[in-house]
Tab-separated table of C-alpha atoms in Angstrom:
chain	number	residue	atom	x	y	z
A	1467	MET	CA	-0.187	0.058	-0.037
A	1468	ASN	CA	1.313	3.554	-0.898
A	1469	PHE	CA	1.593	5.878	2.220
A	1470	GLY	CA	2.467	9.353	0.822
A	1471	GLY	CA	4.914	7.934	-1.689
A	1472	VAL	CA	6.148	5.057	0.663
A	1473	ILE	CA	5.330	1.587	-0.012
A	1474	GLU	CA	4.454	-0.563	3.117
A	1475	GLU	CA	2.837	-3.923	3.190
A	1476	VAL	CA	-0.293	-4.136	5.555
A	1477	MET	CA	-2.684	-7.010	6.226
A	1478	THR	CA	-6.357	-6.589	6.011
A	1479	ARG	CA	-9.279	-8.626	7.137
A	1480	GLU	CA	-10.055	-9.144	3.497
A	1481	GLU	CA	-6.398	-10.836	2.898
A	1482	PHE	CA	-6.693	-12.635	6.199
A	1483	PRO	CA	-10.343	-13.230	6.940
A	1484	LEU	CA	-11.719	-14.395	10.242
A	1485	GLU	CA	-12.559	-17.783	9.023
A	1486	LYS	CA	-8.627	-18.285	8.203
A	1487	ALA	CA	-7.822	-17.055	11.685
A	1488	ARG	CA	-10.059	-19.409	13.146
A	1489	GLU	CA	-8.672	-22.427	11.200
A	1490	VAL	CA	-5.024	-21.508	11.997
A	1491	LEU	CA	-5.781	-21.471	15.734
A	1492	LYS	CA	-8.231	-24.255	15.938
A	1493	ASP	CA	-6.094	-26.398	18.024
A	1494	GLU	CA	-4.689	-23.684	20.374
A	1495	THR	CA	-5.619	-22.666	23.762
A	1496	ILE	CA	-4.948	-18.973	24.074
A	1497	ALA	CA	-4.073	-18.021	27.677
A	1498	VAL	CA	-4.680	-14.184	28.331
A	1499	ILE	CA	-2.398	-13.437	31.294
A	1500	GLY	CA	-3.513	-10.241	32.873
A	1501	TYR	CA	-6.980	-8.454	32.802
A	1502	GLY	CA	-6.107	-4.875	33.336
A	1503	VAL	CA	-5.764	-2.427	30.578
A	1504	GLN	CA	-5.429	-4.701	27.300
A	1505	GLY	CA	-6.485	-7.812	28.588
A	1506	PRO	CA	-10.397	-7.534	28.669
A	1507	GLY	CA	-10.549	-6.166	25.431
A	1508	GLN	CA	-8.465	-8.473	23.632
A	1509	ALA	CA	-9.721	-11.752	25.685
A	1510	CYS	CA	-13.485	-10.941	25.077
A	1511	ASN	CA	-12.991	-10.002	21.489
A	1512	LEU	CA	-11.245	-13.367	20.837
A	1513	ARG	CA	-13.988	-15.336	22.876
A	1514	ASP	CA	-16.703	-13.284	20.794
A	1515	ASN	CA	-14.994	-14.307	17.598
A	1516	GLY	CA	-15.100	-18.055	18.425
A	1517	PHE	CA	-11.614	-18.936	19.715
A	1518	ASN	CA	-10.558	-21.121	22.759
A	1519	VAL	CA	-9.570	-18.542	25.485
A	1520	ILE	CA	-8.853	-18.871	29.220
A	1521	VAL	CA	-7.874	-15.878	31.534
A	1522	GLY	CA	-5.169	-15.920	34.123
A	1523	GLN	CA	-5.399	-13.407	36.763
A	1524	ARG	CA	-4.569	-12.966	40.449
A	1525	GLN	CA	-7.338	-12.869	43.211
A	1526	GLY	CA	-8.715	-9.229	43.747
A	1527	LYS	CA	-10.874	-6.606	42.106
A	1528	THR	CA	-9.609	-7.652	38.657
A	1529	PHE	CA	-10.413	-11.302	39.291
A	1530	GLU	CA	-13.798	-10.099	40.089
A	1531	LYS	CA	-14.025	-7.765	36.926
A	1532	ALA	CA	-13.289	-10.901	34.882
A	1533	ILE	CA	-15.967	-12.901	36.438
A	1534	ALA	CA	-18.311	-10.064	35.699
A	1535	ASP	CA	-17.199	-10.144	32.147
A	1536	GLY	CA	-18.366	-13.626	32.102
A	1537	TRP	CA	-15.111	-15.775	32.719
A	1538	VAL	CA	-15.989	-18.659	34.922
A	1539	PRO	CA	-13.428	-19.632	37.770
A	1540	GLY	CA	-12.152	-23.228	37.293
A	1541	GLU	CA	-13.487	-23.263	33.648
A	1542	THR	CA	-12.101	-20.189	31.722
A	1543	LEU	CA	-10.672	-18.298	34.439
A	1544	PHE	CA	-7.594	-19.552	36.518
A	1545	SER	CA	-4.682	-18.257	38.598
A	1546	ILE	CA	-1.735	-16.854	36.430
A	1547	GLU	CA	0.253	-20.207	36.770
A	1548	GLU	CA	-2.740	-22.433	35.731
A	1549	ALA	CA	-3.666	-20.570	32.859
A	1550	ALA	CA	-0.164	-20.253	31.642
A	1551	GLU	CA	0.397	-24.187	31.930
A	1552	LYS	CA	-2.871	-24.672	30.018
A	1553	GLY	CA	-1.972	-22.351	27.228
A	1554	THR	CA	-0.315	-23.221	23.960
A	1555	ILE	CA	-0.390	-19.420	23.262
A	1556	VAL	CA	0.478	-17.327	26.427
A	1557	MET	CA	-0.784	-13.862	26.036
A	1558	CYS	CA	1.277	-11.719	28.188
A	1559	LEU	CA	-0.791	-8.646	28.933
A	1560	LEU	CA	0.334	-7.698	32.260
A	1561	SER	CA	1.891	-3.940	32.765
A	1562	ASP	CA	5.680	-3.690	32.253
A	1563	ALA	CA	6.171	-3.836	36.016
A	1564	ALA	CA	4.023	-6.744	36.530
A	1565	VAL	CA	5.760	-8.707	33.655
A	1566	MET	CA	8.979	-8.290	35.505
A	1567	SER	CA	7.915	-9.550	38.787
A	1568	VAL	CA	5.910	-12.454	37.232
A	1569	TRP	CA	8.424	-13.383	34.632
A	1570	PRO	CA	10.398	-15.992	36.781
A	1571	THR	CA	7.190	-17.868	37.441
A	1572	LEU	CA	5.588	-17.302	33.967
A	1573	LYS	CA	8.814	-18.971	32.307
A	1574	LYS	CA	8.435	-22.059	34.123
A	1575	HIS	CA	5.277	-22.733	32.381
A	1576	LEU	CA	6.312	-22.072	28.724
A	1577	HIS	CA	6.847	-25.411	27.039
A	1578	PRO	CA	8.261	-26.120	23.623
A	1579	GLY	CA	6.339	-25.133	20.569
A	1580	ASN	CA	4.223	-22.478	22.634
A	1581	ALA	CA	3.954	-18.977	21.688
A	1582	LEU	CA	4.675	-16.231	23.919
A	1583	TYR	CA	2.662	-13.059	22.814
A	1584	PHE	CA	2.984	-9.488	23.905
A	1585	SER	CA	1.227	-6.328	22.871
A	1586	HIS	CA	4.162	-4.039	23.848
A	1587	GLY	CA	7.828	-4.566	23.025
A	1588	PHE	CA	9.205	-3.120	26.350
A	1589	ALA	CA	10.047	-6.093	28.143
A	1590	ILE	CA	11.909	-8.001	25.250
A	1591	THR	CA	13.617	-4.928	23.766
A	1592	TRP	CA	15.111	-3.912	27.196
A	1593	ASN	CA	15.445	-7.387	28.446
A	1594	ASP	CA	19.072	-6.593	29.626
A	1595	ARG	CA	17.090	-4.454	32.250
A	1596	THR	CA	13.927	-6.351	32.651
A	1597	GLY	CA	15.462	-9.748	32.676
A	1598	CYS	CA	12.601	-11.130	30.433
A	1599	VAL	CA	14.937	-13.231	27.954
A	1600	PRO	CA	12.521	-15.917	26.439
A	1601	PRO	CA	13.405	-19.600	26.188
A	1602	THR	CA	14.884	-20.526	22.685
A	1603	ASP	CA	12.400	-23.284	21.927
A	1604	ILE	CA	9.293	-21.091	21.790
A	1605	ASP	CA	7.743	-18.577	19.241
A	1606	VAL	CA	7.728	-14.979	20.435
A	1607	ILE	CA	5.320	-12.659	18.731
A	1608	MET	CA	3.658	-9.466	19.086
A	1609	VAL	CA	0.282	-7.589	18.219
A	1610	ALA	CA	0.193	-4.119	19.533
A	1611	PRO	CA	-3.265	-2.493	19.238
A	1612	LYS	CA	-2.677	1.446	18.637
A	1613	GLY	CA	-4.987	2.414	21.273
A	1614	SER	CA	-6.470	1.343	24.579
A	1615	GLY	CA	-8.143	-1.985	25.449
A	1616	THR	CA	-11.399	-0.059	26.208
A	1617	SER	CA	-11.131	1.391	22.538
A	1618	LEU	CA	-10.361	-1.980	20.983
A	1619	ARG	CA	-13.493	-3.484	22.760
A	1620	THR	CA	-15.728	-0.550	21.989
A	1621	MET	CA	-14.667	-0.399	18.417
A	1622	PHE	CA	-15.222	-4.139	18.140
A	1623	LEU	CA	-18.897	-4.112	19.467
A	1624	GLU	CA	-19.505	-1.294	17.160
A	1625	GLY	CA	-18.332	-3.616	14.133
A	1626	ARG	CA	-15.322	-1.344	13.754
A	1627	GLY	CA	-11.531	-2.187	14.124
A	1628	LEU	CA	-8.520	-0.588	15.925
A	1629	ASN	CA	-5.267	-0.728	13.833
A	1630	SER	CA	-2.368	-2.813	15.235
A	1631	SER	CA	1.197	-3.276	14.448
A	1632	TYR	CA	2.734	-6.904	14.583
A	1633	ALA	CA	6.054	-8.302	14.915
A	1634	VAL	CA	7.748	-11.942	15.073
A	1635	TYR	CA	10.651	-11.956	17.409
A	1636	GLN	CA	11.649	-15.674	17.552
A	1637	ASP	CA	10.037	-18.257	14.934
A	1638	VAL	CA	10.605	-21.818	16.332
A	1639	THR	CA	7.631	-23.649	14.757
A	1640	GLY	CA	7.710	-22.158	11.451
A	1641	LYS	CA	4.126	-20.992	11.994
A	1642	ALA	CA	4.960	-18.024	14.237
A	1643	LEU	CA	3.669	-15.437	11.466
A	1644	GLU	CA	0.561	-17.207	10.861
A	1645	ARG	CA	-0.133	-17.246	14.561
A	1646	THR	CA	0.505	-13.584	14.743
A	1647	LEU	CA	-1.717	-12.509	12.020
A	1648	ALA	CA	-4.618	-14.764	13.135
A	1649	LEU	CA	-4.327	-13.377	16.634
A	1650	GLY	CA	-4.272	-9.952	15.255
A	1651	ILE	CA	-7.432	-10.483	13.190
A	1652	GLY	CA	-8.951	-12.232	16.247
A	1653	ILE	CA	-8.778	-9.493	18.733
A	1654	GLY	CA	-10.390	-7.241	16.136
A	1655	SER	CA	-7.682	-5.226	14.461
A	1656	GLY	CA	-8.610	-3.029	11.604
A	1657	TYR	CA	-5.585	-3.545	9.596
A	1658	LEU	CA	-2.184	-4.932	10.734
A	1659	PHE	CA	1.276	-3.326	9.935
A	1660	GLU	CA	4.661	-4.891	10.540
A	1661	THR	CA	7.271	-3.564	12.787
A	1662	THR	CA	9.822	-5.210	15.112
A	1663	PHE	CA	9.816	-5.428	19.051
A	1664	GLN	CA	12.595	-2.419	19.112
A	1665	ARG	CA	10.676	-0.385	16.823
A	1666	GLU	CA	7.343	-0.809	18.552
A	1667	ALA	CA	8.734	-0.112	21.979
A	1668	THR	CA	10.512	2.842	20.864
A	1669	SER	CA	7.914	4.558	18.982
A	1670	ASP	CA	5.271	3.605	21.634
A	1671	LEU	CA	7.400	5.196	24.396
A	1672	THR	CA	7.907	8.513	22.304
A	1673	GLY	CA	4.270	8.787	21.425
A	1674	GLU	CA	3.252	8.332	25.099
A	1675	ARG	CA	5.508	10.906	26.193
A	1676	GLY	CA	5.081	13.085	23.063
A	1677	SER	CA	1.845	13.960	21.218
A	1678	LEU	CA	-0.332	11.514	22.735
A	1679	MET	CA	-0.139	12.446	26.320
A	1680	GLY	CA	2.884	14.362	27.527
A	1681	ALA	CA	3.570	16.923	24.854
A	1682	ILE	CA	-0.291	17.514	24.470
A	1683	GLN	CA	-0.696	18.071	28.064
A	1684	GLY	CA	2.099	20.695	27.987
A	1685	LEU	CA	1.017	22.420	24.894
A	1686	LEU	CA	-2.763	22.706	26.158
A	1687	LEU	CA	-1.590	23.899	29.691
A	1688	ALA	CA	0.785	26.455	28.004
A	1689	GLN	CA	-2.167	27.908	25.953
A	1690	TYR	CA	-4.547	27.963	28.764
A	1691	GLU	CA	-2.104	29.648	31.217
A	1692	VAL	CA	-1.366	32.445	28.704
A	1693	LEU	CA	-4.905	33.152	28.074
A	1694	ARG	CA	-5.825	33.274	31.856
A	1695	GLU	CA	-2.580	35.373	32.650
A	1696	ASN	CA	-4.181	37.936	29.967
A	1697	GLY	CA	-7.624	38.211	31.555
A	1698	HIS	CA	-9.551	35.367	29.862
A	1699	THR	CA	-12.049	33.781	32.084
A	1700	PRO	CA	-11.605	29.777	32.731
A	1701	SER	CA	-14.455	28.913	30.510
A	1702	GLU	CA	-13.123	30.856	27.306
A	1703	ALA	CA	-9.655	29.666	27.954
A	1704	PHE	CA	-10.712	26.160	28.106
A	1705	ASN	CA	-13.090	26.218	25.232
A	1706	GLU	CA	-10.586	27.901	22.881
A	1707	THR	CA	-7.700	25.573	24.023
A	1708	VAL	CA	-9.456	21.911	24.683
A	1709	GLU	CA	-13.186	21.926	24.026
A	1710	GLU	CA	-13.161	23.210	20.656
A	1711	LEU	CA	-9.985	20.927	19.753
A	1712	THR	CA	-11.680	17.729	20.996
A	1713	GLN	CA	-15.423	18.115	20.449
A	1714	SER	CA	-15.248	19.868	17.045
A	1715	LEU	CA	-11.913	19.644	15.127
A	1716	MET	CA	-10.506	16.365	16.150
A	1717	PRO	CA	-13.340	14.268	14.822
A	1718	LEU	CA	-13.231	16.032	11.523
A	1719	PHE	CA	-9.506	15.888	10.970
A	1720	ALA	CA	-9.511	12.260	12.301
A	1721	GLU	CA	-12.059	11.546	9.510
A	1722	LYS	CA	-10.662	13.779	6.830
A	1723	GLY	CA	-7.134	14.901	7.716
A	1724	MET	CA	-5.559	18.046	8.799
A	1725	ASP	CA	-4.892	19.148	5.091
A	1726	TRP	CA	-8.855	18.845	4.705
A	1727	MET	CA	-9.110	20.948	7.886
A	1728	TYR	CA	-6.919	23.711	6.806
A	1729	ALA	CA	-8.682	23.794	3.549
A	1730	ASN	CA	-12.136	24.066	5.257
A	1731	CYS	CA	-11.595	26.571	8.025
A	1732	SER	CA	-11.960	30.489	7.897
A	1733	THR	CA	-9.528	32.501	5.722
A	1734	THR	CA	-8.325	34.036	9.102
A	1735	ALA	CA	-7.767	30.682	10.585
A	1736	GLN	CA	-5.989	29.390	7.508
A	1737	ARG	CA	-3.507	32.063	7.496
A	1738	GLY	CA	-2.669	32.058	11.257
A	1739	ALA	CA	-2.461	28.176	10.955
A	1740	LEU	CA	-0.104	28.324	8.040
A	1741	ASP	CA	2.013	31.051	9.648
A	1742	TRP	CA	2.383	29.680	13.158
A	1743	MET	CA	2.785	25.888	12.517
A	1744	GLY	CA	6.481	26.534	11.362
A	1745	PRO	CA	7.548	28.378	14.666
A	1746	PHE	CA	5.832	25.652	16.719
A	1747	HIS	CA	7.438	22.673	14.545
A	1748	ASP	CA	10.709	24.491	14.983
A	1749	ALA	CA	10.325	24.972	18.710
A	1750	ILE	CA	8.955	21.447	19.454
A	1751	LYS	CA	11.190	19.262	16.948
A	1752	PRO	CA	14.383	19.464	19.154
A	1753	VAL	CA	12.424	18.440	22.356
A	1754	VAL	CA	11.023	15.353	20.415
A	1755	GLU	CA	14.471	14.542	19.106
A	1756	LYS	CA	15.842	14.565	22.625
A	1757	LEU	CA	12.986	12.672	23.886
A	1758	TYR	CA	13.454	10.117	20.933
A	1759	HIS	CA	17.165	9.658	21.799
A	1760	SER	CA	16.372	9.210	25.594
A	1761	VAL	CA	13.781	6.403	24.642
A	1762	LYS	CA	16.306	4.506	22.109
A	1763	SER	CA	19.139	4.648	24.719
A	1764	GLY	CA	17.012	2.733	27.011
A	1765	ASN	CA	17.077	5.754	29.437
A	1766	GLU	CA	13.264	6.052	29.531
A	1767	ALA	CA	12.926	2.414	30.152
A	1768	GLN	CA	15.386	2.586	33.145
A	1769	ILE	CA	13.480	5.529	34.471
A	1770	SER	CA	10.218	3.659	34.438
A	1771	ILE	CA	11.738	0.461	35.712
A	1772	ASP	CA	13.438	2.415	38.820
A	1773	ALA	CA	10.346	4.310	39.386
A	1774	ASN	CA	8.122	1.129	39.458
A	1775	SER	CA	10.557	-0.714	41.703
A	1776	LYS	CA	10.106	1.913	44.697
A	1777	PRO	CA	7.930	0.371	47.367
A	1778	ASP	CA	6.249	3.824	47.641
A	1779	TYR	CA	5.763	4.338	43.836
A	1780	ARG	CA	1.918	4.080	43.992
A	1781	VAL	CA	1.712	6.783	46.641
A	1782	GLY	CA	3.886	9.234	44.809
A	1783	LEU	CA	2.005	8.359	41.459
A	1784	GLU	CA	-1.236	9.077	43.123
A	1785	LYS	CA	-0.153	12.390	44.484
A	1786	GLU	CA	1.077	13.464	40.980
A	1787	LEU	CA	-2.242	12.404	39.307
A	1788	ALA	CA	-4.190	14.152	42.120
A	1789	ALA	CA	-2.343	17.473	41.379
A	1790	LEU	CA	-3.215	17.066	37.628
A	1791	HIS	CA	-6.908	16.483	38.549
A	1792	GLU	CA	-7.053	19.429	40.908
A	1793	SER	CA	-5.401	21.824	38.454
A	1794	GLU	CA	-7.711	24.669	37.339
A	1795	MET	CA	-7.799	23.580	33.603
A	1796	TRP	CA	-9.093	20.025	34.365
A	1797	ARG	CA	-11.550	21.150	37.008
A	1798	THR	CA	-12.853	23.510	34.408
A	1799	ALA	CA	-13.079	20.604	32.359
A	1800	GLU	CA	-15.488	18.819	34.698
A	1801	VAL	CA	-17.911	22.117	34.692
A	1802	VAL	CA	-17.574	22.303	30.766
A	1803	ARG	CA	-18.540	18.483	30.300
A	1804	GLN	CA	-21.464	18.906	32.368
A	1805	LEU	CA	-22.807	21.902	30.381
A	1806	ARG	CA	-22.584	19.946	27.216
A	1807	PRO	CA	-26.085	19.728	25.449
A	1808	GLU	CA	-26.189	15.830	25.973
A	1809	ASN	CA	-25.877	16.151	29.656
A	1810	ASN	CA	-28.751	18.561	30.068
């Protein structure tokens, strides 16, 4: 497929239909380990698509959530160890921190010919830091949905698909690629594009810290603060900074592209956007370059590992998140959301 002049191979549901995926995996037991962020969406989609799926999860709130979603203890819901032992494909969907802590136990239940599946390249890419070195007699594969597990599930129920990347790190059986693509279709991917564990991990960490979360929060806050410091009310500052972006413009340029947005806004907006996109680009690109090199070097991975290893990490994290929640911009957001027409 031609992406702006660059030819890239992609796999669609027309080329690899669900019926083929079912045939490839008909003799497999898919054990989904972890029922947190990605686990529910991937497990439920696979189950609804007719695959043989079980879930492995520790006792607690998340275990109860799995029961609420229809997984039956002793039949389709087990401890992590039991599920891993039963699975021929072990889908490791734990958080990066949890993968490191569970890995010594999980590794014991990976048998020759099994497939170990991830949805993030972190643990394998930086396994000199995480300790997650897979056995040499199993397939190691990945399908990484480009969005949350909640979005994957919601879009599946709406009859749509969330795009995913895929990679084969280790092919022992000769069927690792087929297993990967079948799982990608089974979890409800829109289309699948090839990557490597290293490229996925690097791009993912860059994206999270950049345009998807870190950079967007920094940009929005900077504009909100400037407007407030110059006498604009919270409502006006928030509407011009966040509400119009998320409620009006994002759905349109998600559907039609930023080029279309530029072509279909007012002439005043066109002129200003064209004039200022350059200065913003020039100011931001050095920061993104610095971020990328920090990710690629493993520095960001080490920061995450060190932070998650602290016994009081959760306490500190909750304080930081609470401060973000209590900031004026996001308290204003709560009021604005309540005033939307659908809520009145």
